[in-house]
Tab-separated table of C-alpha atoms in Angstrom:
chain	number	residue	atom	x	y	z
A	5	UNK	CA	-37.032	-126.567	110.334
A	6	UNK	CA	-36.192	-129.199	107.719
A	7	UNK	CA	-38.352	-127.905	104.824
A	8	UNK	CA	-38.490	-131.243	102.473
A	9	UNK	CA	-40.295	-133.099	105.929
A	10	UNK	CA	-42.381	-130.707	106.983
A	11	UNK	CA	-43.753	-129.264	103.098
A	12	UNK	CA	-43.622	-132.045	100.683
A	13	UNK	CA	-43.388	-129.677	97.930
A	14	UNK	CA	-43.409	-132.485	95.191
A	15	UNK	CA	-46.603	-133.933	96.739
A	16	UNK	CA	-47.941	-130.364	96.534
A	17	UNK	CA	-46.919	-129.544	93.102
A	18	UNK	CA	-49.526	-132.546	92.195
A	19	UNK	CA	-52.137	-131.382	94.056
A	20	UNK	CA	-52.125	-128.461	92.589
A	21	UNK	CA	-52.216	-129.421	88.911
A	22	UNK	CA	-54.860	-132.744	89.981
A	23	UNK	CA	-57.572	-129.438	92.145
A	24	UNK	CA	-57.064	-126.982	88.810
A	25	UNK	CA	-57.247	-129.717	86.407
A	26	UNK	CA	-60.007	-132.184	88.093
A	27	UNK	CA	-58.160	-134.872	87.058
A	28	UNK	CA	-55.612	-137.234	87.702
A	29	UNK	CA	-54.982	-138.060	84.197
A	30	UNK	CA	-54.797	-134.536	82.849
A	31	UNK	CA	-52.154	-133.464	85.509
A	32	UNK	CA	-50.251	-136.250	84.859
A	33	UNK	CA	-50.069	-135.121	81.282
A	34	UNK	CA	-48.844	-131.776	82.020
A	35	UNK	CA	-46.084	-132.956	84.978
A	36	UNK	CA	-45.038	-135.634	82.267
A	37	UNK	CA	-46.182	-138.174	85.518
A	38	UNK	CA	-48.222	-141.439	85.331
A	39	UNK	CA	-51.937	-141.325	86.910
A	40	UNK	CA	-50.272	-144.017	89.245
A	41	UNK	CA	-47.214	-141.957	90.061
A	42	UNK	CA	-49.730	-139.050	90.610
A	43	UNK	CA	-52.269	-141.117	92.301
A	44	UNK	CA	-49.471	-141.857	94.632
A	45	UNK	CA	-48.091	-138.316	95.415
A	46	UNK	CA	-51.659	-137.316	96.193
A	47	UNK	CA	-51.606	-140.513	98.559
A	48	UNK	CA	-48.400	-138.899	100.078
A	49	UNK	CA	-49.878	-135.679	100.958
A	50	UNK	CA	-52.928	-137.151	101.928
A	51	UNK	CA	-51.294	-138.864	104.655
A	52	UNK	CA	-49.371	-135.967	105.911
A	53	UNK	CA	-52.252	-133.915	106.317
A	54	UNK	CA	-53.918	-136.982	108.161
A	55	UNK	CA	-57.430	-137.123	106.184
A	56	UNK	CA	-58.599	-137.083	102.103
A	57	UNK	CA	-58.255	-134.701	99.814
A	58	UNK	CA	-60.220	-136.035	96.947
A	59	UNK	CA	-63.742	-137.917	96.851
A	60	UNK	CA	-62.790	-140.892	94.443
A	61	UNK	CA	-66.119	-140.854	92.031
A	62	UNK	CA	-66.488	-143.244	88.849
A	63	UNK	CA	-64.991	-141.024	85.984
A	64	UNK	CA	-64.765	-137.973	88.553
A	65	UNK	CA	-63.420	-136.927	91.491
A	66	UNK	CA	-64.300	-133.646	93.638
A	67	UNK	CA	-61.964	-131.985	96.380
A	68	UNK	CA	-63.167	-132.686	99.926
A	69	UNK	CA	-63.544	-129.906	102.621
A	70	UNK	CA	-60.171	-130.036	103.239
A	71	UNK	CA	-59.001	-130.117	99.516
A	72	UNK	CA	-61.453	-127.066	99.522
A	73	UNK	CA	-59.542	-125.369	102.280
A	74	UNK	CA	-56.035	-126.398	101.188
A	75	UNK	CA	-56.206	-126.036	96.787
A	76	UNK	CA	-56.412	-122.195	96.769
A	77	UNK	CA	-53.294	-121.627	99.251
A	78	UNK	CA	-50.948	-124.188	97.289
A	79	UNK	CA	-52.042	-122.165	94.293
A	80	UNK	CA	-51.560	-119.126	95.023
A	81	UNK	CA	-48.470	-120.118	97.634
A	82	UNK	CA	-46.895	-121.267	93.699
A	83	UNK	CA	-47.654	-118.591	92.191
A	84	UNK	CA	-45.632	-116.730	94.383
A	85	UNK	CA	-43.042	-118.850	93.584
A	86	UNK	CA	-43.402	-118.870	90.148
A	87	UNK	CA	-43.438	-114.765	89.726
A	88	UNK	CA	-40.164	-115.091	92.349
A	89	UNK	CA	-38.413	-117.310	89.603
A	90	UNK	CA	-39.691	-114.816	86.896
A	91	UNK	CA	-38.205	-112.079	88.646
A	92	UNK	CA	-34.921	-113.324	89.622
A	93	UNK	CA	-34.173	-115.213	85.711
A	94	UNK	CA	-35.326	-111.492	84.196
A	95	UNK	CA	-33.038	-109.699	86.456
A	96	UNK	CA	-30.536	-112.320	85.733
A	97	UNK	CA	-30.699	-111.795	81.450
A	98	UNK	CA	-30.877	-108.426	82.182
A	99	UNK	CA	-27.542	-108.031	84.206
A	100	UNK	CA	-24.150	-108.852	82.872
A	101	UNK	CA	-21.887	-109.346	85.280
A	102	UNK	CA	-18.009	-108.964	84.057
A	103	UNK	CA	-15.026	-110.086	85.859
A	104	UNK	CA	-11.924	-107.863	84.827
A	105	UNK	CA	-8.193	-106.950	86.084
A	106	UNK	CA	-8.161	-103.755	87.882
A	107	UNK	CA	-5.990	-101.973	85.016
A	108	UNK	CA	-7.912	-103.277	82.263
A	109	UNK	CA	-11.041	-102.030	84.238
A	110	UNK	CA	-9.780	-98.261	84.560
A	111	UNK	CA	-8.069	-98.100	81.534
A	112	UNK	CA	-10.166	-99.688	78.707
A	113	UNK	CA	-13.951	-100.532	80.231
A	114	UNK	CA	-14.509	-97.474	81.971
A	115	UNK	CA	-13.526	-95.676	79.104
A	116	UNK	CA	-15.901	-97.590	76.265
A	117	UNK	CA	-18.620	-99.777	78.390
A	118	UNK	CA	-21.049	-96.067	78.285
A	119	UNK	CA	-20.757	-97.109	74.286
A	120	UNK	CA	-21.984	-100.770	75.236
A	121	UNK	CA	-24.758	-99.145	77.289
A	122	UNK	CA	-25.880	-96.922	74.592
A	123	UNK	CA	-25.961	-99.598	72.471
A	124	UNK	CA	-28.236	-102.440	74.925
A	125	UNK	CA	-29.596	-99.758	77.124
A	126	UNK	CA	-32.237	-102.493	78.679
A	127	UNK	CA	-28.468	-105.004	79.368
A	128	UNK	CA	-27.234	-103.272	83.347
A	129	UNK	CA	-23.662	-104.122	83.713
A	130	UNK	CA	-21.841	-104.872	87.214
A	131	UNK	CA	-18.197	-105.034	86.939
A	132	UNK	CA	-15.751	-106.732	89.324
A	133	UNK	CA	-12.212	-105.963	89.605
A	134	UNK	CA	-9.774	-108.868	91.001
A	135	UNK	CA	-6.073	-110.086	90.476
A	136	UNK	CA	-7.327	-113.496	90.215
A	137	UNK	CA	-8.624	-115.971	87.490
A	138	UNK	CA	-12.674	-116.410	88.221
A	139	UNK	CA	-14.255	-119.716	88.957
A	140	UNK	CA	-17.281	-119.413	86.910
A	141	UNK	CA	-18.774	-122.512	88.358
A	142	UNK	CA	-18.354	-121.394	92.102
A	143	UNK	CA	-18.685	-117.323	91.760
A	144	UNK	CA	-21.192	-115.363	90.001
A	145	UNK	CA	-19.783	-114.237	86.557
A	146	UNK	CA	-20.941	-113.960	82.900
A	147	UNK	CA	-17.520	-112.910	81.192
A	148	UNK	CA	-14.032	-112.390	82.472
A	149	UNK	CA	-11.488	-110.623	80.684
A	150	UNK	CA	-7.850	-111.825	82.091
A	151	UNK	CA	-4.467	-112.107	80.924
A	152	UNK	CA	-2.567	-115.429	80.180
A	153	UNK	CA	-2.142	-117.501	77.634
A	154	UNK	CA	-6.028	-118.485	76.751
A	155	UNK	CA	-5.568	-121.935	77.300
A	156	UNK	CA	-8.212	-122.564	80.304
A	157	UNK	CA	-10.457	-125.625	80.568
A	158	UNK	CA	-13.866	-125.120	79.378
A	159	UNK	CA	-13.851	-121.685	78.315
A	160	UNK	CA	-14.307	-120.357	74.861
A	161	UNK	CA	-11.670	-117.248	74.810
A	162	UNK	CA	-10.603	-114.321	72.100
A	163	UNK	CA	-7.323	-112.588	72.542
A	164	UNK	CA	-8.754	-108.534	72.476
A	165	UNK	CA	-5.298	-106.757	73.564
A	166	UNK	CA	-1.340	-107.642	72.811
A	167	UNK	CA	0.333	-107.097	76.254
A	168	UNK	CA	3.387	-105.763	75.405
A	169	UNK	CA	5.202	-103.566	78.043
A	170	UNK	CA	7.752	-100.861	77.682
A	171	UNK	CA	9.999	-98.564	80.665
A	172	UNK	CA	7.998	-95.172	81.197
A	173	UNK	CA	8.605	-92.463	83.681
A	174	UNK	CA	8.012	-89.077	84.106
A	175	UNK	CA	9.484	-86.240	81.466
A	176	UNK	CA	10.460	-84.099	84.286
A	177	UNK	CA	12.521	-87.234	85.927
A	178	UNK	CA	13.800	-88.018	83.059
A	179	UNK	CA	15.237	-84.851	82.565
A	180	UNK	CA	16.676	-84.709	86.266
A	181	UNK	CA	19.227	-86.941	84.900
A	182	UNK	CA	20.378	-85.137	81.584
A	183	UNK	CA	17.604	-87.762	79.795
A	184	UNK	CA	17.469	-91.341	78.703
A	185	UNK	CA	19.604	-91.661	75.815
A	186	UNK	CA	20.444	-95.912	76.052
A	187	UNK	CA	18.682	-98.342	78.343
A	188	UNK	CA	21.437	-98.532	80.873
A	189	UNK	CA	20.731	-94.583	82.036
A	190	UNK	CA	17.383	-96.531	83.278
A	191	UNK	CA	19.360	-97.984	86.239
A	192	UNK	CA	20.312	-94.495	87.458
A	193	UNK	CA	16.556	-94.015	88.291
A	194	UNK	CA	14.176	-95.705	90.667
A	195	UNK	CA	12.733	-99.309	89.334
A	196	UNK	CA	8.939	-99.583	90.331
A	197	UNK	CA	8.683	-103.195	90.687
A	198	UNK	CA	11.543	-104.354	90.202
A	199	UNK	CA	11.133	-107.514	91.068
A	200	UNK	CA	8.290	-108.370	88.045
A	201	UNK	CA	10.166	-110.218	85.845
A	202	UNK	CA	9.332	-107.957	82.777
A	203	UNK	CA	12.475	-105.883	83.940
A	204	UNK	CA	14.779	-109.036	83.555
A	205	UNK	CA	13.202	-109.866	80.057
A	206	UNK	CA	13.224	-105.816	78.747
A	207	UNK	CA	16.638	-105.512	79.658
A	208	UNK	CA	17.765	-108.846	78.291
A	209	UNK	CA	15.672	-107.433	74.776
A	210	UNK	CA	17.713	-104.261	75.379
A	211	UNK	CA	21.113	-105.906	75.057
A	212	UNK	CA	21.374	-104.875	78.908
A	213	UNK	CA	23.883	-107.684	80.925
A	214	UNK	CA	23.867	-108.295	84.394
A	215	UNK	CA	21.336	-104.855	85.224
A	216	UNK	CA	21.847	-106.106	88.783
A	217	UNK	CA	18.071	-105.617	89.910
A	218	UNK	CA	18.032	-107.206	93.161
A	219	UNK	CA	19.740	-104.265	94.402
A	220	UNK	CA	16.411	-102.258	94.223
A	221	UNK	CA	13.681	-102.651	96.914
A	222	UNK	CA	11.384	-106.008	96.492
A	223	UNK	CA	8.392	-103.827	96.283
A	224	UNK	CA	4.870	-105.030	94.787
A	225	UNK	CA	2.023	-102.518	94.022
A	226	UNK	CA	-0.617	-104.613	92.544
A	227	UNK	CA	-1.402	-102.987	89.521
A	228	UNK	CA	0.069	-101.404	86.723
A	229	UNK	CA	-2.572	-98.359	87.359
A	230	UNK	CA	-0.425	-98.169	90.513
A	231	UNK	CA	2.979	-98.034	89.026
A	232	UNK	CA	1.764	-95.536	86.546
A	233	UNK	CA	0.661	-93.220	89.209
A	234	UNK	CA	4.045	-93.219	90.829
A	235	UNK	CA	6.068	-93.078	87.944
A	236	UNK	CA	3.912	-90.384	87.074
A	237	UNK	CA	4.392	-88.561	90.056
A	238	UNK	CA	8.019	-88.783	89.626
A	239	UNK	CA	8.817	-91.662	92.220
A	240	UNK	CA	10.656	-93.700	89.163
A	241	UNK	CA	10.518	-95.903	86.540
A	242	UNK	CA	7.365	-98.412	85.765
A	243	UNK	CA	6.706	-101.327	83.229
A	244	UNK	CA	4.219	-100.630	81.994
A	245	UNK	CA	1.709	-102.252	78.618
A	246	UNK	CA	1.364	-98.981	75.997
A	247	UNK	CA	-1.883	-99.579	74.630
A	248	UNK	CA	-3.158	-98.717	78.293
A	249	UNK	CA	-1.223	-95.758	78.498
A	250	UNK	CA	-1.593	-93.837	74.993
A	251	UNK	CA	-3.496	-91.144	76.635
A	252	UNK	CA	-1.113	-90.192	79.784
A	253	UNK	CA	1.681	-90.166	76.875
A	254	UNK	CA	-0.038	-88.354	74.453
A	255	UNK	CA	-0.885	-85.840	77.463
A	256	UNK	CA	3.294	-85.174	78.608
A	257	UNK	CA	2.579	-87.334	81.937
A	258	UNK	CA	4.319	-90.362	81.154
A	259	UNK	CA	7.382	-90.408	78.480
A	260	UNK	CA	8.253	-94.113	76.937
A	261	UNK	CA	11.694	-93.720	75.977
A	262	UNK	CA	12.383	-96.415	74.015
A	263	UNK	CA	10.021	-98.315	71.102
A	264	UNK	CA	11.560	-101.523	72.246
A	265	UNK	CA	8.427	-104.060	74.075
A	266	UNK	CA	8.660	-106.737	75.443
A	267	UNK	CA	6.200	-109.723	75.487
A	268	UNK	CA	6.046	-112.932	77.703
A	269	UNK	CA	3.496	-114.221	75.299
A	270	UNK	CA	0.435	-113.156	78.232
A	271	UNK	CA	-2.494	-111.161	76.672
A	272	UNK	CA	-5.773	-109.846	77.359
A	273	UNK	CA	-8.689	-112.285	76.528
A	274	UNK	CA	-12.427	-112.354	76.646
A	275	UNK	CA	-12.993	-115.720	78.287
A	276	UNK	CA	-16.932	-117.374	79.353
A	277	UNK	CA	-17.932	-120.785	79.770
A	278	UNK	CA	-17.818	-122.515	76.866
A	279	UNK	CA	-22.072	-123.451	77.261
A	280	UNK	CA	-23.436	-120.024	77.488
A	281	UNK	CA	-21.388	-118.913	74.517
A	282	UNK	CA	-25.395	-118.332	73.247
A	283	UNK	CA	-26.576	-116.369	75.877
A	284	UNK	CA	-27.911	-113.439	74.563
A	285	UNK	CA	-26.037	-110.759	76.848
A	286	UNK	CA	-22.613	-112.958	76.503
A	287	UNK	CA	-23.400	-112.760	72.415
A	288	UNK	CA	-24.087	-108.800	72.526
A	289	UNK	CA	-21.256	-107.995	74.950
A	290	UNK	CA	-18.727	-110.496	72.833
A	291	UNK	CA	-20.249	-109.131	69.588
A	292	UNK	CA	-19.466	-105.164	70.666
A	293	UNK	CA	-16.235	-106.080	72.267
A	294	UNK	CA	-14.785	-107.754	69.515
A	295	UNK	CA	-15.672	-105.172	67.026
A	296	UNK	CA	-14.006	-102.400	69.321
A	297	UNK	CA	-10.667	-104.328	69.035
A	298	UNK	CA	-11.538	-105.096	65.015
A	299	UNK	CA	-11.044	-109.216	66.374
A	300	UNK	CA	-12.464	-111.056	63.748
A	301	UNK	CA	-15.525	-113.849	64.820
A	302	UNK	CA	-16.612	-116.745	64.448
């Protein structure tokens, strides 16, 4: 069924205002219409329902039988419509809906958001996790929080997090080999990764030459949340950004050798479109965020 042919809703919508309001005039006033553009939608309907609607008195006019029949199911039939609308734009202000990278997700949000919640108890958050960039115009999203250079079209964006990375691996595995005294004894270990070119650019930092890495398995895991889990676990070496993993060294599970980071000039931003940097939810949730990382705003 082809809705627009068989319900002219626009016809309806004047109907409705001309039966509640008695008058052409008036409803025109409040749909911002002409009395000839209304006179003319009511001519619309009246033809699709095949008789009149309206008695046509001097300075009056009065809903026929069938207006009778026909005004209080439009109304209320709008009403419904109208408390559907209410519904949906209330439970859209009160949900913010935040796109984030998997490792940021884990290792920051889930951490801190119970803060944010605390905070705007009446704001519900849903959080997605994905490797890619989010298409705010074609996918449902309030705020993403990505890495890259914060240079995307449209988007109003605050660097929260440097994203430096560093070699870590396990204590124990580090002392399997006697310990990590220079960069080189790295290559006597498993690489997790080894193909992300942060290896390449630490080891160049490191004064390393020719480290030879396409001698270790091709592998790809995803995530850094991966790589720290097998590095943990003793499976070998990861790259891996410190300020996500301050805890698991503090705690003896991950050892960073070295002080030396590398940076490819990628960070961590807060990015949303650039007209609904007002939104109230966007404004709380920037607002909090920023102050967590002490990023100075606007």
């Amino acid at each position: 069924m082809k809705l627009s042919k068989q319900f002219p809703l626009n016809a309806l919508r004047v109907f409705e205002a001309v039966a509640r309001l008695g008058s052409f005039t008036k409803a025109g006033d409040e749909l911002g219409m002409t009395q000839t553009a209304v006179s003319y939608q009511i001519k619309l309907l009246e033809e699709n329902v095949g008789e009149p609607l309206f008695l046509r008195r001097p300075r009056q006019i009065e809903l026929t039988e069938a207006g009778e029949y026909l005004a209080p199911k439009v109304s209320y039939a709008f009403n419904i419509l109208s408390e559907a609308m209410a519904s949906m734009r209330k439970a859209t202000e009160e949900t913010l809906t935040i796109h984030s990278t998997a490792t940021f997700a884990q290792q920051w949000l889930s951490r801190y958001i119970g803060s944010f919640q605390l905070q705007f108890p009446y704001i519900a958050v849903r959080l997605v996790t994905s490797g890619s960039l989010v298409d705010f115009q074609k996918e449902a999203a309030d705020v993403a929080i990505r890495w890259g250079r914060g240079d995307w079209p449209g988007l109003v964006c605050h660097r929260i997090m440097k994203l430096d990375f560093a070699p870590m691996l396990s204590p124990k595995l580090a002392a399997e080999i006697g310990g990590v005294h220079e960069p080189a004894d790295l290559l006597k270990l498993s690489l997790i990764s080894a193909a992300d070119p942060w290896w390449a650019q630490w080891f160049a930092l490191a004064g390393v030459e020719n480290p030879d890495l396409s001698r270790y398995p091709k592998s790809e895991f995803g995530t850094q949340i991966l790589d720290a889990s097998i590095a943990m676990a003793g499976g070998g070496v990861a790259m891996l950004n410190p300020g996500h993993f301050q805890d698991d060294i503090a705690a003896g599970r991950l050892y960073q050798p070295f002080e030396l980071t590398g940076s490819d000039g990628r960070d961590y931003w807060l990015a949303y479109p650039e007209n609904r940097r007002n939104v109230p939810k966007i404004r709380n949730f920037r607002k909090w965020l920023l102050q967590k990382f002490d990023v100075e705003q606007d």
